[in-house]
XYZ file of N, CA and C in Angstrom:
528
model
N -37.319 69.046 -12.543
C -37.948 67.771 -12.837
C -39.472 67.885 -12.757
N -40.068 68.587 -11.894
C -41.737 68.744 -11.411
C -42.172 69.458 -12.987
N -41.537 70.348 -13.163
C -41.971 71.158 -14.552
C -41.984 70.258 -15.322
N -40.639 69.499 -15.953
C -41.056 68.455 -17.027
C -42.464 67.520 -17.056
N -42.270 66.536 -15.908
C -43.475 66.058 -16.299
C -44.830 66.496 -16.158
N -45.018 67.697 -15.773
C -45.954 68.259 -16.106
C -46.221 68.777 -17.312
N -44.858 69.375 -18.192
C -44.721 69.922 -19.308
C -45.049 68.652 -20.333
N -43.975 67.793 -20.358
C -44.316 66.692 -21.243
C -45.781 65.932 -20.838
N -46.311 65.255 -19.590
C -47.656 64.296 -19.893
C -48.865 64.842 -19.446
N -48.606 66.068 -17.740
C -49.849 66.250 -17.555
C -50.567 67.846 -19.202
N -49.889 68.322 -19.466
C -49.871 69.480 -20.662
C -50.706 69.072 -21.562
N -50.235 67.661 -22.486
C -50.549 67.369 -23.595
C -51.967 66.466 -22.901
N -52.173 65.764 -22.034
C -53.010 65.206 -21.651
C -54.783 65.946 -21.339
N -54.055 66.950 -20.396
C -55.369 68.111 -20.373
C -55.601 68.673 -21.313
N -54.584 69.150 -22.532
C -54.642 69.910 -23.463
C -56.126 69.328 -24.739
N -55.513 67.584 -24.641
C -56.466 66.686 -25.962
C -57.813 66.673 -24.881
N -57.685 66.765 -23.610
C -59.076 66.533 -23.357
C -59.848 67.192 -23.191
N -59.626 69.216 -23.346
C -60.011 69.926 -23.402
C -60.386 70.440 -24.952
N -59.822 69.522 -25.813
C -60.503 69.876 -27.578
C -61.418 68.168 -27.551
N -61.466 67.663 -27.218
C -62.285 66.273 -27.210
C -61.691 65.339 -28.027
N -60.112 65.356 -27.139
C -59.121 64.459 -28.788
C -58.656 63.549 -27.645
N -59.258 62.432 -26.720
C -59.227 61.674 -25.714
C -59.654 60.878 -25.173
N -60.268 59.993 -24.463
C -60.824 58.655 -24.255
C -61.325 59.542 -22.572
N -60.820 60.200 -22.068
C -60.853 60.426 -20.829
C -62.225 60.668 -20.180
N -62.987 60.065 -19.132
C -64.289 60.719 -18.820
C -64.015 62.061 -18.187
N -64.859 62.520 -17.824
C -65.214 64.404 -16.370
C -63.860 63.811 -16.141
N -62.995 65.162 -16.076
C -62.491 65.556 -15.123
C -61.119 64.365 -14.963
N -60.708 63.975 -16.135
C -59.707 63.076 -16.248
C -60.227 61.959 -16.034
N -61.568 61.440 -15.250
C -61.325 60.226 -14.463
C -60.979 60.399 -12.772
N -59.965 61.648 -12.765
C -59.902 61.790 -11.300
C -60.540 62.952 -10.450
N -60.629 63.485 -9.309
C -61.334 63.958 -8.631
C -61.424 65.870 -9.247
N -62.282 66.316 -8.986
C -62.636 67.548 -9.860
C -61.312 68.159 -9.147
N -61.358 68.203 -7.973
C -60.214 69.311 -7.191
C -58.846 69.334 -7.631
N -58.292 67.671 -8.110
C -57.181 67.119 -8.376
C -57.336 67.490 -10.061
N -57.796 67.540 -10.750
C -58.249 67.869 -12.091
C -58.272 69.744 -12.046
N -58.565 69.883 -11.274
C -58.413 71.959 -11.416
C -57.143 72.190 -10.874
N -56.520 71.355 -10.265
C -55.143 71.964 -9.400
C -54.003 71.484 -10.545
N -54.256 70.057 -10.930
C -53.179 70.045 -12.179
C -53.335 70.998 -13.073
N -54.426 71.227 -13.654
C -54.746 72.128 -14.497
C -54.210 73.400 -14.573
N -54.172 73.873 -13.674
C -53.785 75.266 -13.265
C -52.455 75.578 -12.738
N -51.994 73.913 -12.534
C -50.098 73.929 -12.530
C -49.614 74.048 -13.627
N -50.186 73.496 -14.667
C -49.717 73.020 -16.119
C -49.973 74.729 -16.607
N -50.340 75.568 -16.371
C -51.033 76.748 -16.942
C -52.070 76.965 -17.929
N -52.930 76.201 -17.281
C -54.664 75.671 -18.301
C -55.470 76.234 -17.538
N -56.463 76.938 -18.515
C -57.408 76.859 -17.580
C -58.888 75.739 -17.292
N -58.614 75.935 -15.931
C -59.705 74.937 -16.055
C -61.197 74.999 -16.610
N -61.730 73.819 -17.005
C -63.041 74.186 -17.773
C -64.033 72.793 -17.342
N -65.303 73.266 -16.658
C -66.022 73.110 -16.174
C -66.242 71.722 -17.567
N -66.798 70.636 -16.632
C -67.275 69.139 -17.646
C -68.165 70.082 -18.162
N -69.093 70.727 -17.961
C -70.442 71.480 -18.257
C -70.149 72.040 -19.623
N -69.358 72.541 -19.294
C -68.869 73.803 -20.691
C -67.922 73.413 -21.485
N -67.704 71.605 -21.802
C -66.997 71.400 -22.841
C -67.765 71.115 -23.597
N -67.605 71.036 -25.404
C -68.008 70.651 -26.308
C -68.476 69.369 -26.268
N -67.793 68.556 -25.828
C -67.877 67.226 -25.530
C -68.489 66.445 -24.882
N -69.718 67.597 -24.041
C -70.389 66.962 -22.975
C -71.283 65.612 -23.074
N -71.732 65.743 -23.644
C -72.790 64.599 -23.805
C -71.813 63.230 -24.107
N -70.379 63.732 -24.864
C -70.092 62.269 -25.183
C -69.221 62.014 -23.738
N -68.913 63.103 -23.198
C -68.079 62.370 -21.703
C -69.424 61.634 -20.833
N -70.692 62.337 -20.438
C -71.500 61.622 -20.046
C -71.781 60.264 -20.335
N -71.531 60.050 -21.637
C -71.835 58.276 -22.382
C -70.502 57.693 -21.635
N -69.679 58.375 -21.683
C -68.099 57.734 -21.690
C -67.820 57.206 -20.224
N -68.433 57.911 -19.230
C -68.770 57.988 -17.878
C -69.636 56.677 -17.584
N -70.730 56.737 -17.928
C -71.500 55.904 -18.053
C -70.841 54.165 -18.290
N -70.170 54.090 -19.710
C -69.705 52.883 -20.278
C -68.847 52.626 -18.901
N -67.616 53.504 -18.935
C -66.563 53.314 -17.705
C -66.965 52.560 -16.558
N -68.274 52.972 -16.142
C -68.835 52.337 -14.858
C -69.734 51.020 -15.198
N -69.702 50.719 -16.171
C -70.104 49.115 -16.948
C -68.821 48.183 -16.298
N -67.694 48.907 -16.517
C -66.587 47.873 -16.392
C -65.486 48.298 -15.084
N -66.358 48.722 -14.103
C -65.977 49.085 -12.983
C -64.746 48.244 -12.403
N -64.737 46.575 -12.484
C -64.108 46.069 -12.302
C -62.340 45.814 -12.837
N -62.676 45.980 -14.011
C -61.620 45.900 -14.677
C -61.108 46.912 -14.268
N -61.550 48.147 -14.510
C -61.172 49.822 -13.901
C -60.188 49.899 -13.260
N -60.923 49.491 -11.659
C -59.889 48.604 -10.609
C -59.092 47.962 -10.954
N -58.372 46.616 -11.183
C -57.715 46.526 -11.546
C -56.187 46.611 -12.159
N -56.742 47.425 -13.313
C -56.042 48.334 -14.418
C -55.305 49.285 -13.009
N -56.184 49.884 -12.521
C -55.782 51.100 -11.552
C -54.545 50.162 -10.503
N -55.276 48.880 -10.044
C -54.186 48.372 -8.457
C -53.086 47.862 -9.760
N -53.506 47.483 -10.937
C -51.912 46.925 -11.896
C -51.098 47.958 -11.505
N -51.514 49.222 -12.183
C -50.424 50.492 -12.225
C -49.806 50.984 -11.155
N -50.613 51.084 -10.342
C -50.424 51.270 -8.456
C -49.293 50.809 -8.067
N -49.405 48.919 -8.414
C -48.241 48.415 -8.247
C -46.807 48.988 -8.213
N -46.661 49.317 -9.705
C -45.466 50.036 -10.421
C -45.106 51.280 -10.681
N -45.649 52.053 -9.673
C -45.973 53.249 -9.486
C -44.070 54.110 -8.649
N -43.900 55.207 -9.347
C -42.655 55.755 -8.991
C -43.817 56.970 -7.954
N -43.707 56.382 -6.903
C -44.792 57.430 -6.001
C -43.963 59.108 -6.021
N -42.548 58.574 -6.183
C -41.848 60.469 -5.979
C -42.261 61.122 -6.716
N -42.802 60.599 -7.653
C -43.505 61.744 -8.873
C -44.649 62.337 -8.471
N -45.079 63.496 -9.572
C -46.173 64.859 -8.733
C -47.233 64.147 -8.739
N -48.149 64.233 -8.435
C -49.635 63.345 -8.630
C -49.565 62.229 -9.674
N -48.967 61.378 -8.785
C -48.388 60.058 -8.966
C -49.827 59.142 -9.016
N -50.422 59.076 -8.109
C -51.851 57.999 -7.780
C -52.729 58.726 -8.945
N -52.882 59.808 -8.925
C -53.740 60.290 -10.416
C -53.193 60.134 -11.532
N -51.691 59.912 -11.606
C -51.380 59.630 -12.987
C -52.454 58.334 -13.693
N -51.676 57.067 -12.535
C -52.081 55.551 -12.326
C -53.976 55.980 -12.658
N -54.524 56.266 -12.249
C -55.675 56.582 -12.282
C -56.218 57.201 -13.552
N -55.801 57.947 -13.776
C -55.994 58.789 -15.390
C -55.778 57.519 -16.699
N -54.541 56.968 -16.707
C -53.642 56.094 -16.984
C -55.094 54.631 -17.811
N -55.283 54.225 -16.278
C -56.564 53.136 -16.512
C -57.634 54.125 -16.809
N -58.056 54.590 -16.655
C -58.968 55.385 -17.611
C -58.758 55.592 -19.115
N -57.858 55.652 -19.350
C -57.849 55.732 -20.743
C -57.635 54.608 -21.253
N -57.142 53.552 -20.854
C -57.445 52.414 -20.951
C -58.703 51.643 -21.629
N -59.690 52.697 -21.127
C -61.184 51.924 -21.174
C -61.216 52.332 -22.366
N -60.814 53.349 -23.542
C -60.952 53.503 -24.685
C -60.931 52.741 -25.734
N -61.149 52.898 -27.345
C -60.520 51.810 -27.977
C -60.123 51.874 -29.293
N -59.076 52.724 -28.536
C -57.866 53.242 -29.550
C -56.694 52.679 -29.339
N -55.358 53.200 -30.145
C -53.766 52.598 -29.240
C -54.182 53.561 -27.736
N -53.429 53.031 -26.817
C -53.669 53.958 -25.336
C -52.683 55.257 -25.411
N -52.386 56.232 -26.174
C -51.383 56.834 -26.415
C -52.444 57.733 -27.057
N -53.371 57.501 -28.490
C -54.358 58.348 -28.751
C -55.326 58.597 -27.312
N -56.193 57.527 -26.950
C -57.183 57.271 -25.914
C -56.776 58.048 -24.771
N -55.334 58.171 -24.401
C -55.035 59.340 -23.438
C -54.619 60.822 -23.966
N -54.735 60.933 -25.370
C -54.229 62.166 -25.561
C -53.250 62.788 -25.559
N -52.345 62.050 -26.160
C -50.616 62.035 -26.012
C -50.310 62.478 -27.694
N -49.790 62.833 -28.189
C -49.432 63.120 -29.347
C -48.309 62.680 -30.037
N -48.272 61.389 -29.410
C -46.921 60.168 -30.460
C -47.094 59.251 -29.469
N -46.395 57.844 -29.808
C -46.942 56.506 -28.588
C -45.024 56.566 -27.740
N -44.115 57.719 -28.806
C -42.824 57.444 -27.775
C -43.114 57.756 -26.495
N -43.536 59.385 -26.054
C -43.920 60.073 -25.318
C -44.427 59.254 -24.084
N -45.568 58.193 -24.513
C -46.415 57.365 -23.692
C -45.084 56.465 -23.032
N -44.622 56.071 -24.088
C -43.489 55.078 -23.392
C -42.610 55.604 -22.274
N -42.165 56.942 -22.594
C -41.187 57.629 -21.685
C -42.188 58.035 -20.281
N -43.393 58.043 -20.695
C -44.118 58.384 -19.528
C -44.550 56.889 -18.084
N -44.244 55.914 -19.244
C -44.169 54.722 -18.309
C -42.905 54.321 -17.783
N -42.022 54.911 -18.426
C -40.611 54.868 -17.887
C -40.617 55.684 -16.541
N -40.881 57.059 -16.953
C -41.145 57.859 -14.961
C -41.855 57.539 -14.702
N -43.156 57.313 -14.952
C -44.086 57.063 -14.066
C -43.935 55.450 -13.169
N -43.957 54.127 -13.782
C -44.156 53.803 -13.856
C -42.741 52.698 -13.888
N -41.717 52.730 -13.670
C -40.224 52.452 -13.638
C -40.258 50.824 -14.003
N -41.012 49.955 -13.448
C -40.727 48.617 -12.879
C -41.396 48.270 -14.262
N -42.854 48.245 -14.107
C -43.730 48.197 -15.577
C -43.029 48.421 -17.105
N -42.389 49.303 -17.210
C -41.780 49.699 -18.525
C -40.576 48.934 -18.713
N -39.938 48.336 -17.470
C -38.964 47.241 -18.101
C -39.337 45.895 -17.921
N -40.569 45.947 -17.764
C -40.522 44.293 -18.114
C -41.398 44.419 -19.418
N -42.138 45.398 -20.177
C -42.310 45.644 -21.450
C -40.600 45.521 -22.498
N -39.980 44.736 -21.808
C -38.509 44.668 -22.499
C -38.756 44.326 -24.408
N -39.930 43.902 -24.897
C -40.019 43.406 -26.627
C -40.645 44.548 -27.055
N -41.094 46.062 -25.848
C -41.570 47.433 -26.631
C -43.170 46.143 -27.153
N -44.237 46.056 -26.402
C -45.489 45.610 -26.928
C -46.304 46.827 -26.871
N -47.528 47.119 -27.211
C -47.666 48.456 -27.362
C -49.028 48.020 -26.133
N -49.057 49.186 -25.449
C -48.869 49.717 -24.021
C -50.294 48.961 -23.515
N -51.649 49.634 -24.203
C -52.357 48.473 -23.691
C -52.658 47.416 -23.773
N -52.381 46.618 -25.024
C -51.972 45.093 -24.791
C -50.954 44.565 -23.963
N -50.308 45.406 -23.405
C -49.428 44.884 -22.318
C -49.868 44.800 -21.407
N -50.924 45.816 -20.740
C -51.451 45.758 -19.342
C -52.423 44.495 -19.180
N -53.201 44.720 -19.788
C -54.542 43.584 -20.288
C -53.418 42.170 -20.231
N -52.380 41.961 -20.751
C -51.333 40.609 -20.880
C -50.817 40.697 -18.920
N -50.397 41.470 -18.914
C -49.996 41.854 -17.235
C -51.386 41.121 -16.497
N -52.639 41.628 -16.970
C -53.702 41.282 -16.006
C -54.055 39.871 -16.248
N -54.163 39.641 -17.515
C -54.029 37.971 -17.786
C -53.178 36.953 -17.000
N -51.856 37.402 -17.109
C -50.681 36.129 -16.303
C -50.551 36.199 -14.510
N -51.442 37.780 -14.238
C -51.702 37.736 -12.908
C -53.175 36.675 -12.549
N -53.507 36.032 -13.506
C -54.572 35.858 -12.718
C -56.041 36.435 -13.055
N -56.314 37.434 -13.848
C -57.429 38.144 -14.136
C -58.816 37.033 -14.952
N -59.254 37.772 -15.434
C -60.225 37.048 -16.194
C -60.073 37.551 -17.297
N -59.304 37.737 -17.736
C -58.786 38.450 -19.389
C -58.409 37.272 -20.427
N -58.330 37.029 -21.452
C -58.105 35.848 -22.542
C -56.800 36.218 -22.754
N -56.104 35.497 -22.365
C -54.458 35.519 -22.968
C -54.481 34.284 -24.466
N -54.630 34.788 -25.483
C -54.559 34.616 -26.554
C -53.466 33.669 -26.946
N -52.734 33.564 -26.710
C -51.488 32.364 -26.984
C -50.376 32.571 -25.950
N -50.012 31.471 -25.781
C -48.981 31.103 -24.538
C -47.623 32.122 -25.299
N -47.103 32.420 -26.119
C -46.077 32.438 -26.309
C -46.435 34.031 -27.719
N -45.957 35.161 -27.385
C -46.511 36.207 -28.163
C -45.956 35.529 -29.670
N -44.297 35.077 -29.523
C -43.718 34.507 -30.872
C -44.384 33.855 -31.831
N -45.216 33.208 -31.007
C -46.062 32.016 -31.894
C -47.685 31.989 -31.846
N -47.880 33.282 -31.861
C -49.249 33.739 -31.639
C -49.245 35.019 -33.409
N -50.258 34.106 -34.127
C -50.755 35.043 -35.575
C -51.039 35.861 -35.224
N -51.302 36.674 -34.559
C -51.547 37.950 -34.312
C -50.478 38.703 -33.814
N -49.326 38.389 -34.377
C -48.153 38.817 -33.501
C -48.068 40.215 -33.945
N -48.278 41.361 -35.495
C -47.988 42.374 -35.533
C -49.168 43.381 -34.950
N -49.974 42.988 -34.508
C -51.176 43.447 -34.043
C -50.844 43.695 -32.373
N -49.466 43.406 -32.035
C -49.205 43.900 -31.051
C -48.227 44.871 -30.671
N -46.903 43.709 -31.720
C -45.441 44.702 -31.742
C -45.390 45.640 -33.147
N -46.515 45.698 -33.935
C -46.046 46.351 -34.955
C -46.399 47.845 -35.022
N -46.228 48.432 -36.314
C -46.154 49.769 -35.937
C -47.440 50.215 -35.875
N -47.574 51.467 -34.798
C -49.023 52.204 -34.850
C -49.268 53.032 -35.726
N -50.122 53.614 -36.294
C -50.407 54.096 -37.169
C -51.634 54.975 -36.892
């Protein structure tokens, strides 16, 4: 089981953020040590923020991220919530997770996943409680942002009722 999800989310995850195909700031978002040790479970090597191609735009990306510090949080205590802690670096998933979040793409590109099923199955382990009350399949970060809305947040919940809200395929429809 430890191999899979490393094979299936942490793999493909380090993999897009090591060609600059990701939303992710330095180092996932999470701590350099926790970022070289997955790395090097997954069989990657690790690569210095310094010496990616990408530097300057993770620096901007870093930067923006800490504009919206708050939300960050958040996003992070949402996932926390619903968190399957038995899993391998479980709190860095949750963490990585809202980080890519801050992107603004589907959250499936923005984390560097290479199809939005994958993402889904990854909220299924990761994330057990969260992925079934996504019971209408809404696509992943309009769900959280809707999660942070009906908790209470300062987020615009757009219409009481997704059914009867014009913007309805702009949520459940297909990604592309």
């Amino acid at each position: 089981m430890m191999g899979d999800v490393f094979t299936q989310y942490w793999y493909p995850i380090i993999t897009a953020f090591h060609q600059g195909k990701s939303a992710l700031p330095a180092h996932l978002g999470i701590s350099a040590d926790d970022y070289y040790q997955i790395t090097e479970l997954v069989g990657l090597v690790p690569i210095a923020t310094h010496d990616l191609p990408q530097y300057a735009a993770l620096q901007l990306r870093h930067e923006l991220i800490g504009m919206r510090d708050d939300e960050l949080s958040e996003l992070t205590e949402l996932l926390t919530e619903h968190l399957d802690h038995h899993q391998p670096y479980a709190q860095q998933m949750a963490t990585v997770l809202a980080n890519a979040s801050m992107g603004s793409q589907h959250l499936w590109r923005d984390l560097g996943m290479p199809e939005r099923p994958r993402l889904s199955q990854l909220f299924h382990d990761y994330f057990p409680t969260l992925h079934a009350l996504n019971h209408h399949n809404m696509r992943w970060k309009r769900f959280l942002y809707k999660q942070l809305c009906e908790s209470g947040g300062d987020y615009v919940c757009r219409s009481p009722s997704c059914e009867t809200c014009t913007s309805y395929e702009e949520c459940f429809g297909e990604e592309r």
